[in-house]
Every structure is written in structure tokens, then in C-alpha cells.
Amino acid sequence: MTTQSAQRQLTAVPFAQVTLDDPFWAPRQEINRRVSIPHMYQMLVDTGRLSAFDLNFTRKVPSPIVLIFGDSDPAKWLEAASYSLVTHPDPALAALVDAVADKIISAQQPDGYLNTHFTAIQPEMRWKNLRDWHEMYCAGHLMEAAVAHFEATGERKLLASLARYADHIGREFGPAPGQRRGYGGHPEIELALVRLFHATGEARYLELSKYLVEERGQSNPHYYDLEAVARGEDPLAYWAKTYEYCQAHAPLREHTKVVGHAVRAMYLMAGVADLAHEYNDPSLLAVCEQLWENLVHQRMYLTGGIGPSRHNEGFTTDYDLPDETAYAETCASIALVLWNHRLLQFAGNSQYADIVEQTLYNGFVSGVALAGDSFFYVNPLASDGTHHRTPWFECPCCPPNVGRILASLGNYLYSTSADGLWVHFYAQNSARMEVAGQSVQVRLASNYPWDGSIQLTLELDAPQEFAVHLRIPGWCDSWTVKVNGAAAQTVAAGSGYVALRRTWHSGDVVALELDMPVQAVYANPNVRQMQGRVALQRGPIVYCLEGADNPIVNLDRVLLDPAQLAAFVVDQQPLLLGGVAVLRGPGQLVTEEGWDSHTLYRRNRPSSTQPVELVAVPYATWDNREPGEMRVWFRTA
Amino acid sequence: MTTQSAQRQLTAVPFAQVTLDDPFWAPRQEINRRVSIPHMYQMLVDTGRLSAFDLNFTRKVPSPIVLIFGDSDPAKWLEAASYSLVTHPDPALAALVDAVADKIISAQQPDGYLNTHFTAIQPEMRWKNLRDWHEMYCAGHLMEAAVAHFEATGERKLLASLARYADHIGREFGPAPGQRRGYGGHPEIELALVRLFHATGEARYLELSKYLVEERGQSNPHYYDLEAVARGEDPLAYWAKTYEYCQAHAPLREHTKVVGHAVRAMYLMAGVADLAHEYNDPSLLAVCEQLWENLVHQRMYLTGGIGPSRHNEGFTTDYDLPDETAYAETCASIALVLWNHRLLQFAGNSQYADIVEQTLYNGFVSGVALAGDSFFYVNPLASDGTHHRTPWFECPCCPPNVGRILASLGNYLYSTSADGLWVHFYAQNSARMEVAGQSVQVRLASNYPWDGSIQLTLELDAPQEFAVHLRIPGWCDSWTVKVNGAAAQTVAAGSGYVALRRTWHSGDVVALELDMPVQAVYANPNVRQMQGRVALQRGPIVYCLEGADNPIVNLDRVLLDPAQLAAFVVDQQPLLLGGVAVLRGPGQLVTEEGWDSHTLYRRNRPSSTQPVELVAVPYATWDNREPGEMRVWFRTA
């Protein structure tokens, strides 16, 4: 990608125009609708997150941060529920959504302020700790909810309410005399304001977003130091030690690595990508590119998990990717998808779609149980059998975040551009989009991700010349493409897409065959924790061994011989884990020969091994059966 | 060992009668005397630990636990300094010791109570939280200091003071009507009271120790529950969740595993071993044996480190022995030595001496820098280069504990029994002991642990028949023994010692040759973290690779081929690390061939390797040069 222009050449086709009916996502979307959204609503009720908007609750002061930012959870639920209404009208859910919207609006103060904690509990502390107290973060999620609600229902009341709140914030904060030069410690509002701008057409929200990004990390003196002193605190007592934790250690354009809290970093960069486009600012896109390189090439798990450390819920050092202690918060993978989806639209470089796909199929969707009523906050790549999903969390940011992404998953499949349409990944679906001035119906038939045979049928009112761009996934080394049964002339795009440019007729069929062998994945020698290890992947799916399929005393006893990986077979199991392709193949197993319970160490005699048949299942589906060990990376024999 | 009798057949020869002049310990004892003891004294002064006995300090309440139990640190220093005076008279140090003794005594209350925090700061909370507040722990260390002071100086004032304190405790706590049935959450006083009994001859201290052990973990209701309720606290709010943390989850004889805080567990068991002997109680010895089996065969690092978890400073589950995150507190290794040294005296079973030796030469002495002025609290078996010794700690329990063990190291070399003398390990020394009614001078000449040639010369006033028991270390597979140059008739003891029974004449020379090849050590398949790994040991010395000798990007790139280990050579380096034998030999190194900074993962092509020459140094000496990585366990090629 060049950085000469920073405007998006692609426009994502919104999920309202894409109906998934594939074996992987469609059942998850249904469970999300039928189970997760009602479950989460009940949890929000039970934990007082919704009634908080009545403003008549009590709370100990100082309050736990997770209670202070409780408004964000109903906001994300409202966003998820609104998306669900778009694709599946449901009068009962619509009524609930309307009631929640009213409840939120009812908490708004005459000056536009809208935050339950700092209205009901600590009104005197309003805007006194932008660094830690998440007011702007909550505002951002409420704005996203308002936009989603408006787009789903056509009803403007919540949008108008949040616009008033945005106006309040725009009065309080900014570069003008009399304004405070603050910005939120947990980014989110930056991208939300861009959405609010598009929903309302009011450019001042875009300007406010730009201000918040530009002001971030400016120092001399640092805003967070000033507000700490004003609270009577020592800025040096900040628990995270440096403002890298909230990406406020330096002005944005001076950032060279992804640092700090992973969710904050990704939400910020998603907003930055938006602003790069809106202002056609190559310097913002350049920061995205630099941080993306660092993230993807030095700091990302194979699953699309990011942020290895529990301590800061975020990044540590380059190549530090421990598996069993990986934090890899579900929300961080979600925010990674949001950012990469935005970057993809600039020039259609499939390196970004690769990250979206790898993350969605692995480290994102691992965040929710197949049953839809329990969730991972933390997504390690190995477990001793003690890590399990739970119905809710003290900090329940992840469940409704999963809900809103699943409900809007169609967002990620297609884009259009001046010269045609783009297919980013190949889950079976039907879609409708405007291409070259006319509406095109696309039917994509596949069994993706379980095999790589894809049929794309186009329906048009009249023949039309345009390009169909097909992504060749990063994991795919060999592929063929035919149009109406004949080998097709393609233009290989350096960006990872092939383009079929021709005059399309209704009923034309594009057949794409992506070879999908079992692949052995190895990690860079700088990843200390993964030396001498191998992982299994097929298509976009990262596999793991689980105790449930492999009754082995401990999975660290398993060795995989790279030379034997060709013997692995793919076995489609329609009844297992909602229908998955498992991998079966040979491994080696450390035996207990010569060991006993009185021998912890022995000299000069390594353990022996014996052959073992292994069964690997998709990582995303682990911990959906009896509790047990799990492991993604295996020692090589 | 049978459990029919629980009385010790062996008596350890006290360090006052053993003078080490070996290349390993003698320099460390000198540094301990010249550097560590003065350094620690200064630290105790600087941190107010000594002036606390003036009782005129202030402290925030609630106070950090580490300040509450601050009396134990000067106590351990006084013990170390007293031992040092025994072997190296030093008027200046003697004066300091006397002043510290007076200062301690000056803080004693009219009723005998002696604790600075609960006299100066919270007198109303005296004995109100035995579970957490360490009053008995501090009392125990003060008693040990008093015994050491008395034995070193012949001066009874501190001993008398602590006897009064013990009497106070004996009045407050016990099974009689009007007494409270409490016992300390951090064991230590149990073994200290046995020492106090021997120093004073007063059996009531032995009885008090027995009471404290017998009462421990009795429930219905649990004493710690009762005292929590009395403080207005909910017993269920106990941070450690269960009283396993302080070994008070069940009556002692019902314990089946070593659990909880490792130092507490080991101090307790050392006291239990003492009581087994004093009361000839096989049921107490049986608990020792059961817990020892669990510890040594399921829960001990190769270095003699114990307690893998930082969370509870202690034990987790069987076979859970991570290397980089190992806690393995220096104090825990010390307490492990104390316990095993006591168990060794029962029947002369060398399995206990094996643990003493392995721990002293590795995970204990790693706790102090060669320069003597910085310390490890935590002793991991791998480091990314960020773990370093520091001059002191907020909780400075380890430094003076190292000091007292180094100053009394001669305790661990010899025992006597009815039928002769026992040599436990072979550091060069001169010693004097009573054997079969006469004084025997022993000269042990060796270069141990760097080689296995040992010469033992006996000097006696008159020929005498007795047995010389020589320990064949657990690491030794092949050995020879000669007396006066001729192959000797030995009795192989099932307990790991060989006995030379004969009439000894002055000048008789025993020559023991212990084969000391480089050995590859492998871990039980149940140790998840160590599968496919190998460690290097020679004699009692566990080796490691350090970045200082091996300029490799990261040590996780190193592989050792078990078949190549025979090629390792021993290279004595008199100028390196105070004089050590290093191991040099061939390994394999993962190369960066085909990798670059833009490739975090790659498919179907494992990393290549190339030969590399490796230099391994003793684990105990790591982190004495420039900061860098360290690793004990290597992947096998």
C-alpha cells in the first residue's frame, strides 16, 4: 500500500445485505440470537447494569473500575440486539430494545451528560479522571449503540440523545480557549464519533474525534499528570507506571510499536484508520501501517489473539508469545478485526483480510461456547484443564462484544469499489450489492471453512463489465479459478486478490478451488516459547488437541513428526461440536517405561516414545465438552 | 527406614568442630563473614529493623505484614553473626552482637512478651491473629538467635530473656483450662523450642513445642476461624482460601502431601522431626516420611528448589515444575536442608543426605552473589535475562537466612553413631569428633565438588575399632574405596553408605574415588513442562547455560543431543566465577535461515539447525556477570 493517498478505494458491503447460511457462522448467529442475546439481557438485569440508568442505586466509593464503566455493557448489548433486528425482525426483542433505549435516554442530564456512575454516585468527580474512569469509553459505546439502533429501527431518539452527549463532550474538551485538553484513557469514542458523523451528517463529531486523536499523548505538561495533581494524587503513583498502558505516552504519529492494553490500542487504531480516510491523511495511515507490521510480525498469536500479558491486559515485548499463560482477551481479537477490516478498505490488500479471517475463525469465536451461554475472557493456546468458559464476568465486556460482532458478521465478506466487487472470505451466503451502477445478486455456495470449493453465481439485470476480486488467502499455496466451467483469465494482484475482469451475465458462475491441505506451522526463532514446536492449521482453521479426544495423561507428552504430517487425514464429523472437520494422524507419545512414582528425575536415559493416533479439533471449539487439557503447539519429534 | 523406633541413631557433628578449607564453601564463608554479615547489619539499621527494638517508631495501621514480622530479620542476623564468632573470633563483631542482644532484651515487656510491632504499634492486637501476624514466627527466630548467642558467647542474658518469652507463650497457649488453643500460622517456633529445651534443659519448652504441633489443624471449631470472628472478620474472606497455606487444614498426622507455603511447611516438618526423636514417636516420623516422599518424588526442582508458585510462595500440584516461573524461594531450600539434615540422623539413610547436598550446592547457594552483597529471593531455572539479585528486599527473610546457614555449614558434613563416624559429603575440611570414646581428628582432602577423589586421614590417640561410613551419593554409579592403598573390604549399606569396619590406627588413609562423569538428567513424563528436555549435572552440581558464555540470541534455540553428551569435557577454570569447572560440548542451534522480521509464522518448513559449541557453568553461580539469559533444561535434538 502506498501512503500517497489515504482514502479508501473499497466500501464494505453492510451486513444487512448479506445472509449467511454456511455451516460455521449461521448456526452461531442463530445461537447468538436465540440464546446469547436473551442470556446477556438477563445478566445485565441481574447485575444492575440496566437499572443503573434509573439513577437510584448506591455504590461504595471508591468504586471498582468495572462498576464505574458499567454503562458500556448495556450499550454493546443494545448494539448486538439492534443488528439482530436488522436480519431477524422480532417484535418482542424490538420492544425490549426500545425500552432499553428509553431507559438510557432517561438518564441523560439537562446539559447532555449521560453516565450513570458520575450522575448517581460521584457527580462531583465528573470528567476528573479521564485516564482511568472510562467516561469517554462508555460514551463511545453508547454512541455506537445509538447509531446501530437508528440504523436498525429508523428511530432517531437515541441517536439524538447521544448527539447531545457528544455535543456536551465537544463543549468540555477541545483546543479552544476555555476548553480542557483532555481525552479518554480507554479509546473507543474516536471510532464511535466517526460513526455518529456518518449517521447524523454533522462534521463536528468528526472534528471532535480528530481532536481526541491528535491531542493524545501530547505532553508538557501531560493532561493525565495535571488531572492527577488536581485530584490530589501523585502522577508517579500511577499503577501502570507509564502511559503506554493507555497509548498516551507520546503523540500518535510518534508511536512505533503497539503497546499497552491491547483492546485500547486496537480501538484507538480503528479510529485512526477512520480518520486517515476521512481527512485523507497519509500520516495517520502510515502510523497504522507501522504498528500493524509490529503487531502482526512480532506480537500476534497464530489464533489472532493479541496481548500476552494478564498484568496489563496487553502487550509486552516483541516475540513474547507464551501459550499457556496467553491473555489474548476476546475483546482484543474483536478490536483487531475492527481495525483490520478498516485497513482492508483502503486498497484491498489481502494481508488485512488474512488477519480478519484468521482471527474470526479462531481467537474471536473461541470466546463463546457453542451453546451460546458462556464465554472466554482469556483465550490461551494451552490449558492444563482448568480454564473454562463462564456465563458472565465481573467485567463483562467480552460477551456483548461477541454478540455484536456475530450479529453483524456479514460486514466482513464483501466490498465494492469503482471497478467491481471484492470477496474477502468464502462462508456460504447470499448477498446483494451495488456494482457499477446496478444491483448485483451474489450467491456464494461452499462448505467453507471445511473445504475450499467455492461457487459464486452472479445475477444481474443486464450484462455489465466489472471486476470480481477474489481473495487468495495467505494460507493457500495453490488454487484454480474457472468461469462457467472454463479456466479463466485472471489478473494476479500483488495485494493477494485475483481479479476477473469481464462482462458479466446473469447466471455466470465463478468456481474457485482453494487447495486446503493440513499445514504445519512453525514460529520464528525469536519466539522463545515456541522453539521446537509445531501447530496444525488447515484453511483458516487452527487446530488443537483436547483431552476429550486424546485420552493421554498429559498433552505435553505428544510429539509430532513433521515428516509424518502428510499422513494426517481430514474427517468431517457432522455431529461433533456442531459439525467440524477433525484431523486424524500419527504422533509419538512419551511412555512411562522405566519410570515410577518414586522417580522424579533419572540419569542418562531419555524417556522412550511409542506411536499414537491423534485427533485434532478446531481451536475455536475447545472446551465445549468435558473439561480437559488443550494444546495448540506440539513438540516436534 | 523402619518406623518402629523414632530415635536418632546418629548425632550431627557441630560446625564448631569442622573447619572447611575447600574451594567451594570456604571462599563463600569468608565472603559471608567479611561482606554479607556487615552488609546485612547496615541494611537492618537503614530499614529501621534494629531501631524498632527501641519501641519508639511509628507505622501506618493496618501495617504491611512484612513490617509486622520485622523482628525475625535481626534475629537471623544475630544467629549468623554468633556462628561466625564461633569459627572466627572478631572483637568488633562480638561487641555488635552484644549490643544487638541488649537491644532485643530491652524491648521485652514485664510479662515476658517481646515483639516490637505489637508493643509499640498495636498492643491491643497482641495474639489476636496467630494465623497471619507472625508473632510466634518472630519468637521462634529470636529463640534460635538466643541459643546461638549463648552457644557462641557463653553469655546467658539473651537466652534467659527468650526463655521468659517462651514461658509467657506457654502461659497464654496450651490445652489447660484458661489457656487459648492457638498456634502460629508461620511455623518456626516449634523447632526453636526444641533448641531452647536443649540449651536450657527445661522440658517445658519441649512440651510447648509438642502442644503447638499437636494442636495444629485441629478443628471444630478451627482456632483461626474463632480468632477471625473475634476480630470481626469473616473467616471465609481469608485470602489464601484454605488453611493448607499454613499447614493448618488438618491435624498433622492426617497430612498426606506437602502443601501451602513452602517455608512454613519445611520449618514445621523440621520441628516435627525433632519431636519424633525427642518423644520417640513413630507416628510423627511416619508423617515426615510420607510428606518427604511426596516432596522429593513429585514436587522438587532438580536444584533443590521447592514451591513453584509465586501466588502462595509454595506448592501447587504434583509434578507442576515450571522453570522460568519457578518461585523456589531461597528460604524454602534452606528449610528443606534443615528438615533433611534432621531426618538423616535417624538411621543414616543417604536419601536425606542426597537432598541436603543437592540443595546446598545448587538452589541454596544460588541465593547469594559471589560478592556477598546481593541475593535472590526467587530461584527460577530459566530466565529471559531480567531476573537479578538485589542488595535487599522489602521482605528480607532470605539474606540473613543464607548468612546463618553459610556460617554454620560445617554442621552438615559429619555425624557420629554408636558404631563409628559418618561422612555425608566431601568438601575439604579438618574436623574433630568423639568416636567410640576417644577424640578422632579427621582430615578430608579433596577438590570436591570439582572432582571425586577423596582422601580421609584419621588421627587417633590409640588404635580403636569402629566403622567409617562413607556416603555414596545418589548421583554416583561407580566408585572404589581403598584403605592405606589397598582395596578395602566394605559393607554395602542399603541406606546408601558403605561402612569400613576395622581397627583404625592414627595415620590411616581412606581413599574414595567417586566417578563424576557429565550426566544427562531427564524428568518424569508427568512433569509437563520438562518433556523433551534434558539438564546437565556433574557430581552434585547442576549446570546451566548463561548468555555470558553463550552469545546466542535466545537460549531456547539450543538443543542438546543425548548421544552427543559423551563429547562434553570438563574444564577447570580457576579464575572464572571464583573457580569452577565448566562443561564444554556440542549442541545444536536453531538458525534464522529463511526467517526475517516480517515472518512470525511459516508453513511446512521447520527451522534448520547448525552445530554450536556450548559452555555450561554451575547453576549456583549464574547472574554473577553481565545480565543475560539463563537456562537449566534444554530441548533434546
Coordinates of N, CA and C in Angstrom, one line a residue, chain B residues 167-307:
Chain B
D167 N 8.2 -18.8 78.2 CA 7.3 -19.0 79.4 C 6.0 -18.2 79.2
H168 N 6.1 -17.0 78.8 CA 4.9 -16.2 78.5 C 4.0 -16.9 77.5
I169 N 4.6 -17.4 76.5 CA 3.8 -18.0 75.4 C 3.2 -19.3 76.0
G170 N 4.0 -20.0 76.8 CA 3.5 -21.2 77.4 C 2.3 -21.0 78.4
R171 N 2.3 -19.8 79.0 CA 1.2 -19.5 79.8 C -0.1 -19.1 79.0
E172 N 0.1 -18.4 77.9 CA -1.0 -18.0 77.1 C -1.7 -19.1 76.4
F173 N -0.8 -20.0 75.8 CA -1.4 -21.0 74.9 C -1.1 -22.4 75.4
G174 N -2.1 -23.2 75.3 CA -1.9 -24.6 75.7 C -3.3 -25.3 75.9
P175 N -3.3 -26.5 76.3 CA -4.5 -27.2 76.4 C -5.2 -27.1 77.8
A176 N -4.5 -26.4 78.7 CA -5.1 -26.3 80.1 C -6.3 -25.3 80.1
P177 N -7.1 -25.5 81.1 CA -8.2 -24.6 81.3 C -7.7 -23.2 81.4
G178 N -8.3 -22.2 80.8 CA -7.8 -20.8 80.9 C -6.8 -20.5 79.8
Q179 N -6.3 -21.4 79.2 CA -5.3 -21.2 78.1 C -6.1 -21.1 76.8
R180 N -5.5 -20.4 75.8 CA -6.0 -20.4 74.5 C -5.4 -21.5 73.6
R181 N -6.1 -22.1 72.8 CA -5.6 -23.2 72.0 C -5.0 -22.8 70.6
G182 N -4.2 -21.8 70.7 CA -3.7 -21.2 69.4 C -2.3 -21.8 69.1
Y183 N -1.9 -21.5 67.9 CA -0.6 -21.9 67.4 C -0.3 -21.0 66.2
G184 N 0.9 -20.8 65.9 CA 1.3 -19.8 64.8 C 1.0 -20.2 63.4
G185 N 0.6 -19.3 62.6 CA 0.4 -19.5 61.2 C 1.6 -19.8 60.4
H186 N 2.7 -19.2 60.8 CA 4.0 -19.5 60.2 C 4.9 -20.3 61.1
P187 N 5.0 -21.6 61.0 CA 5.8 -22.4 61.9 C 7.2 -21.9 61.9
E188 N 7.9 -22.2 63.0 CA 9.3 -21.9 63.1 C 9.6 -22.1 64.6
I189 N 8.7 -21.6 65.5 CA 8.9 -21.7 66.9 C 9.0 -23.2 67.4
E190 N 8.4 -24.1 66.6 CA 8.4 -25.5 67.0 C 9.8 -26.0 67.1
L191 N 10.6 -25.8 66.1 CA 11.9 -26.3 66.1 C 12.8 -25.4 67.1
A192 N 12.4 -24.2 67.2 CA 13.2 -23.3 68.0 C 13.0 -23.7 69.5
L193 N 11.8 -24.1 69.9 CA 11.6 -24.5 71.3 C 12.4 -25.8 71.6
V194 N 12.6 -26.6 70.6 CA 13.4 -27.8 70.9 C 14.9 -27.4 71.1
R195 N 15.3 -26.4 70.4 CA 16.7 -25.9 70.6 C 16.8 -25.2 72.0
L196 N 15.7 -24.5 72.3 CA 15.7 -23.8 73.7 C 15.7 -24.9 74.8
F197 N 15.0 -25.9 74.6 CA 15.0 -27.1 75.5 C 16.4 -27.6 75.7
H198 N 17.1 -27.8 74.6 CA 18.5 -28.4 74.8 C 19.4 -27.4 75.4
A199 N 19.2 -26.1 75.1 CA 20.1 -25.1 75.7 C 19.9 -24.8 77.2
T200 N 18.6 -25.0 77.6 CA 18.3 -24.7 79.0 C 18.0 -25.9 79.8
G201 N 17.8 -27.0 79.1 CA 17.4 -28.2 79.9 C 16.0 -28.2 80.4
E202 N 15.2 -27.2 80.1 CA 13.8 -27.1 80.6 C 12.9 -27.9 79.7
A203 N 12.3 -29.0 80.2 CA 11.4 -29.8 79.4 C 10.1 -29.1 79.0
R204 N 9.8 -28.0 79.7 CA 8.5 -27.4 79.4 C 8.5 -26.8 78.0
Y205 N 9.7 -26.5 77.5 CA 9.8 -25.9 76.1 C 9.5 -27.0 75.1
L206 N 10.0 -28.2 75.4 CA 9.7 -29.3 74.5 C 8.2 -29.6 74.5
E207 N 7.6 -29.5 75.7 CA 6.2 -29.8 75.8 C 5.4 -28.7 75.1
L208 N 5.9 -27.5 75.1 CA 5.2 -26.4 74.4 C 5.2 -26.7 72.9
S209 N 6.4 -27.1 72.4 CA 6.6 -27.4 71.0 C 5.6 -28.5 70.6
K210 N 5.6 -29.5 71.4 CA 4.7 -30.7 71.1 C 3.2 -30.2 71.1
Y211 N 2.9 -29.4 72.1 CA 1.5 -28.9 72.0 C 1.2 -28.1 70.7
L212 N 2.1 -27.3 70.3 CA 1.9 -26.5 69.1 C 1.7 -27.3 67.9
V213 N 2.5 -28.4 67.8 CA 2.4 -29.3 66.7 C 1.1 -30.1 66.7
E214 N 0.8 -30.6 67.9 CA -0.4 -31.5 68.1 C -1.7 -30.7 67.9
E215 N -1.7 -29.4 68.3 CA -2.9 -28.7 68.2 C -3.2 -28.2 66.8
R216 N -2.1 -28.1 66.0 CA -2.2 -27.6 64.6 C -3.3 -28.3 63.8
G217 N -4.2 -27.5 63.2 CA -5.2 -28.1 62.3 C -6.3 -28.8 63.0
Q218 N -6.3 -28.8 64.3 CA -7.5 -29.3 65.0 C -8.7 -28.4 64.7
S219 N -9.8 -29.0 64.5 CA -10.9 -28.1 64.2 C -12.1 -28.3 65.1
N220 N -13.2 -27.7 64.6 CA -14.5 -27.9 65.4 C -14.5 -27.2 66.7
P221 N -14.5 -25.9 66.7 CA -14.2 -25.0 65.6 C -12.7 -24.8 65.4
H222 N -12.4 -24.3 64.2 CA -10.9 -24.1 64.0 C -10.5 -22.8 64.7
Y223 N -9.3 -22.9 65.3 CA -8.9 -21.7 66.1 C -8.8 -20.4 65.2
Y224 N -8.3 -20.6 63.9 CA -8.2 -19.4 63.1 C -9.6 -18.8 62.7
D225 N -10.6 -19.7 62.6 CA -11.9 -19.2 62.4 C -12.4 -18.4 63.6
L226 N -12.1 -18.9 64.8 CA -12.5 -18.3 66.1 C -11.9 -16.9 66.2
E227 N -10.6 -16.8 66.0 CA -9.9 -15.6 66.1 C -10.3 -14.6 65.1
A228 N -10.6 -15.1 63.9 CA -11.1 -14.1 62.8 C -12.4 -13.5 63.2
V229 N -13.3 -14.4 63.7 CA -14.6 -13.9 64.1 C -14.4 -12.9 65.3
A230 N -13.5 -13.2 66.2 CA -13.3 -12.3 67.3 C -12.7 -10.9 66.8
R231 N -12.1 -10.9 65.7 CA -11.6 -9.6 65.1 C -12.7 -8.9 64.3
G232 N -13.9 -9.6 64.2 CA -14.9 -9.0 63.4 C -14.8 -9.3 61.9
E233 N -14.0 -10.4 61.6 CA -13.8 -10.7 60.2 C -14.5 -12.0 59.8
D234 N -14.8 -12.2 58.6 CA -15.4 -13.4 58.1 C -14.2 -14.4 57.8
P235 N -14.2 -15.5 58.4 CA -13.1 -16.5 58.2 C -13.1 -16.9 56.7
L236 N -14.2 -16.8 56.0 CA -14.2 -17.2 54.6 C -13.5 -16.2 53.7
A237 N -13.3 -15.0 54.3 CA -12.6 -14.0 53.5 C -11.1 -14.2 53.5
Y238 N -10.6 -15.2 54.1 CA -9.2 -15.5 54.2 C -8.6 -15.5 52.8
W239 N -7.6 -14.7 52.5 CA -7.1 -14.6 51.1 C -6.6 -15.9 50.5
A240 N -6.0 -16.7 51.4 CA -5.4 -18.0 50.8 C -6.5 -19.1 50.6
K241 N -7.7 -18.8 51.0 CA -8.8 -19.7 50.8 C -8.8 -20.8 51.7
T242 N -7.7 -21.6 51.8 CA -7.7 -22.7 52.7 C -6.5 -22.6 53.7
Y243 N -6.6 -23.3 54.8 CA -5.6 -23.3 55.8 C -4.4 -24.2 55.4
E244 N -4.6 -24.9 54.2 CA -3.4 -25.6 53.6 C -2.2 -24.6 53.5
Y245 N -2.5 -23.4 53.2 CA -1.5 -22.3 53.1 C -0.5 -22.4 54.3
C246 N -1.1 -22.5 55.5 CA -0.3 -22.5 56.7 C -0.3 -23.9 57.3
Q247 N -0.6 -25.0 56.5 CA -0.5 -26.3 57.0 C -1.4 -26.6 58.3
A248 N -2.5 -25.8 58.3 CA -3.4 -26.0 59.4 C -4.8 -26.4 59.0
H249 N -4.8 -27.1 57.8 CA -6.0 -27.6 57.2 C -6.5 -28.9 57.9
A250 N -5.6 -29.6 58.6 CA -5.9 -30.9 59.2 C -4.9 -31.1 60.3
P251 N -5.2 -32.0 61.2 CA -4.2 -32.4 62.2 C -3.0 -33.0 61.5
L252 N -1.8 -32.7 62.1 CA -0.6 -33.1 61.4 C -0.6 -34.5 60.9
R253 N -1.0 -35.5 61.7 CA -0.9 -36.9 61.4 C -1.8 -37.3 60.2
E254 N -2.7 -36.4 59.8 CA -3.6 -36.6 58.7 C -3.0 -36.0 57.4
H255 N -1.9 -35.3 57.5 CA -1.3 -34.7 56.3 C -0.8 -35.8 55.4
T256 N -1.1 -35.7 54.1 CA -0.6 -36.7 53.2 C 0.3 -36.1 52.1
K257 N 0.3 -34.8 51.9 CA 1.1 -34.2 50.9 C 1.7 -32.9 51.5
V258 N 2.8 -32.5 50.9 CA 3.3 -31.2 51.3 C 2.5 -30.1 50.6
V259 N 2.0 -29.2 51.3 CA 1.0 -28.2 50.8 C 1.4 -26.8 51.3
G260 N 0.8 -25.8 50.6 CA 0.9 -24.4 51.1 C 2.3 -23.8 50.9
H261 N 2.5 -22.8 51.8 CA 3.7 -22.0 51.8 C 4.9 -22.9 52.1
A262 N 5.9 -22.9 51.2 CA 6.9 -23.9 51.3 C 7.8 -23.7 52.5
V263 N 8.1 -22.5 52.9 CA 9.0 -22.3 54.0 C 8.3 -22.8 55.3
R264 N 7.0 -22.4 55.4 CA 6.2 -22.8 56.6 C 6.2 -24.3 56.7
A265 N 5.9 -25.0 55.5 CA 5.9 -26.4 55.5 C 7.2 -27.1 56.0
M266 N 8.3 -26.6 55.5 CA 9.6 -27.2 55.9 C 10.0 -26.9 57.3
Y267 N 9.8 -25.7 57.8 CA 10.1 -25.4 59.2 C 9.2 -26.3 60.1
L268 N 8.0 -26.4 59.8 CA 7.1 -27.2 60.6 C 7.6 -28.6 60.6
M269 N 8.0 -29.2 59.5 CA 8.4 -30.6 59.4 C 9.8 -30.8 60.1
A270 N 10.6 -29.8 60.1 CA 11.8 -29.9 60.8 C 11.5 -30.0 62.3
G271 N 10.6 -29.2 62.8 CA 10.2 -29.3 64.2 C 9.6 -30.7 64.5
V272 N 8.8 -31.2 63.5 CA 8.1 -32.5 63.7 C 9.2 -33.6 63.8
A273 N 10.2 -33.5 63.0 CA 11.3 -34.5 63.0 C 12.0 -34.4 64.4
D274 N 12.2 -33.2 64.9 CA 12.8 -33.1 66.2 C 11.9 -33.8 67.3
L275 N 10.6 -33.5 67.2 CA 9.7 -34.1 68.2 C 9.6 -35.6 68.1
A276 N 9.7 -36.1 66.9 CA 9.6 -37.6 66.7 C 10.8 -38.2 67.5
H277 N 11.9 -37.6 67.4 CA 13.1 -38.1 68.2 C 12.9 -37.9 69.7
E278 N 12.6 -36.7 70.0 CA 12.5 -36.4 71.5 C 11.5 -37.2 72.2
Y279 N 10.4 -37.5 71.5 CA 9.3 -38.3 72.2 C 9.3 -39.7 71.7
N280 N 10.3 -40.1 70.8 CA 10.4 -41.4 70.3 C 9.0 -41.8 69.7
D281 N 8.5 -40.9 68.8 CA 7.1 -41.1 68.4 C 7.1 -41.5 66.9
P282 N 6.9 -42.8 66.6 CA 7.0 -43.2 65.2 C 5.9 -42.6 64.4
S283 N 4.8 -42.2 65.0 CA 3.7 -41.6 64.2 C 4.1 -40.3 63.6
L284 N 4.9 -39.6 64.3 CA 5.4 -38.3 63.8 C 6.5 -38.5 62.7
L285 N 7.3 -39.5 62.9 CA 8.3 -39.9 61.9 C 7.6 -40.4 60.6
A286 N 6.5 -41.1 60.8 CA 5.8 -41.6 59.6 C 5.2 -40.5 58.8
V287 N 4.8 -39.4 59.4 CA 4.3 -38.2 58.6 C 5.4 -37.6 57.9
C288 N 6.6 -37.5 58.5 CA 7.8 -37.0 57.9 C 8.1 -37.8 56.6
E289 N 8.0 -39.1 56.8 CA 8.4 -40.0 55.6 C 7.4 -39.8 54.5
Q290 N 6.1 -39.8 54.9 CA 5.1 -39.6 53.8 C 5.2 -38.3 53.0
L291 N 5.4 -37.3 53.8 CA 5.5 -36.0 53.1 C 6.8 -35.8 52.3
W292 N 7.8 -36.5 52.9 CA 9.1 -36.4 52.2 C 9.0 -37.1 50.8
E293 N 8.3 -38.3 50.8 CA 8.1 -39.0 49.5 C 7.4 -38.1 48.5
N294 N 6.4 -37.4 49.0 CA 5.6 -36.6 48.1 C 6.5 -35.4 47.6
L295 N 7.2 -34.8 48.5 CA 8.0 -33.7 48.1 C 9.1 -34.0 47.1
V296 N 9.9 -35.1 47.5 CA 11.1 -35.4 46.7 C 10.8 -36.1 45.4
H297 N 9.7 -36.8 45.4 CA 9.4 -37.6 44.2 C 8.3 -36.9 43.3
Q298 N 7.7 -35.9 43.8 CA 6.7 -35.2 42.9 C 6.8 -33.7 42.9
R299 N 7.5 -33.1 43.8 CA 7.4 -31.6 43.9 C 8.7 -30.9 44.1
M300 N 9.8 -31.4 43.7 CA 11.1 -30.8 43.9 C 11.8 -30.5 42.6
Y301 N 12.4 -29.3 42.5 CA 13.2 -29.0 41.4 C 14.5 -29.7 41.5
L302 N 15.2 -29.9 40.3 CA 16.5 -30.5 40.3 C 17.5 -29.8 41.1
T303 N 17.3 -28.5 41.3 CA 18.2 -27.7 42.1 C 18.0 -27.8 43.6
G304 N 17.0 -28.5 44.0 CA 16.6 -28.5 45.4 C 15.7 -27.3 45.7
G305 N 15.3 -26.6 44.7 CA 14.3 -25.6 44.9 C 12.9 -26.2 45.1
I306 N 12.1 -25.6 46.0 CA 10.8 -26.1 46.2 C 9.8 -25.0 46.2
G307 N 8.5 -25.3 45.9 CA 7.5 -24.3 45.9 C 7.5 -23.6 44.6

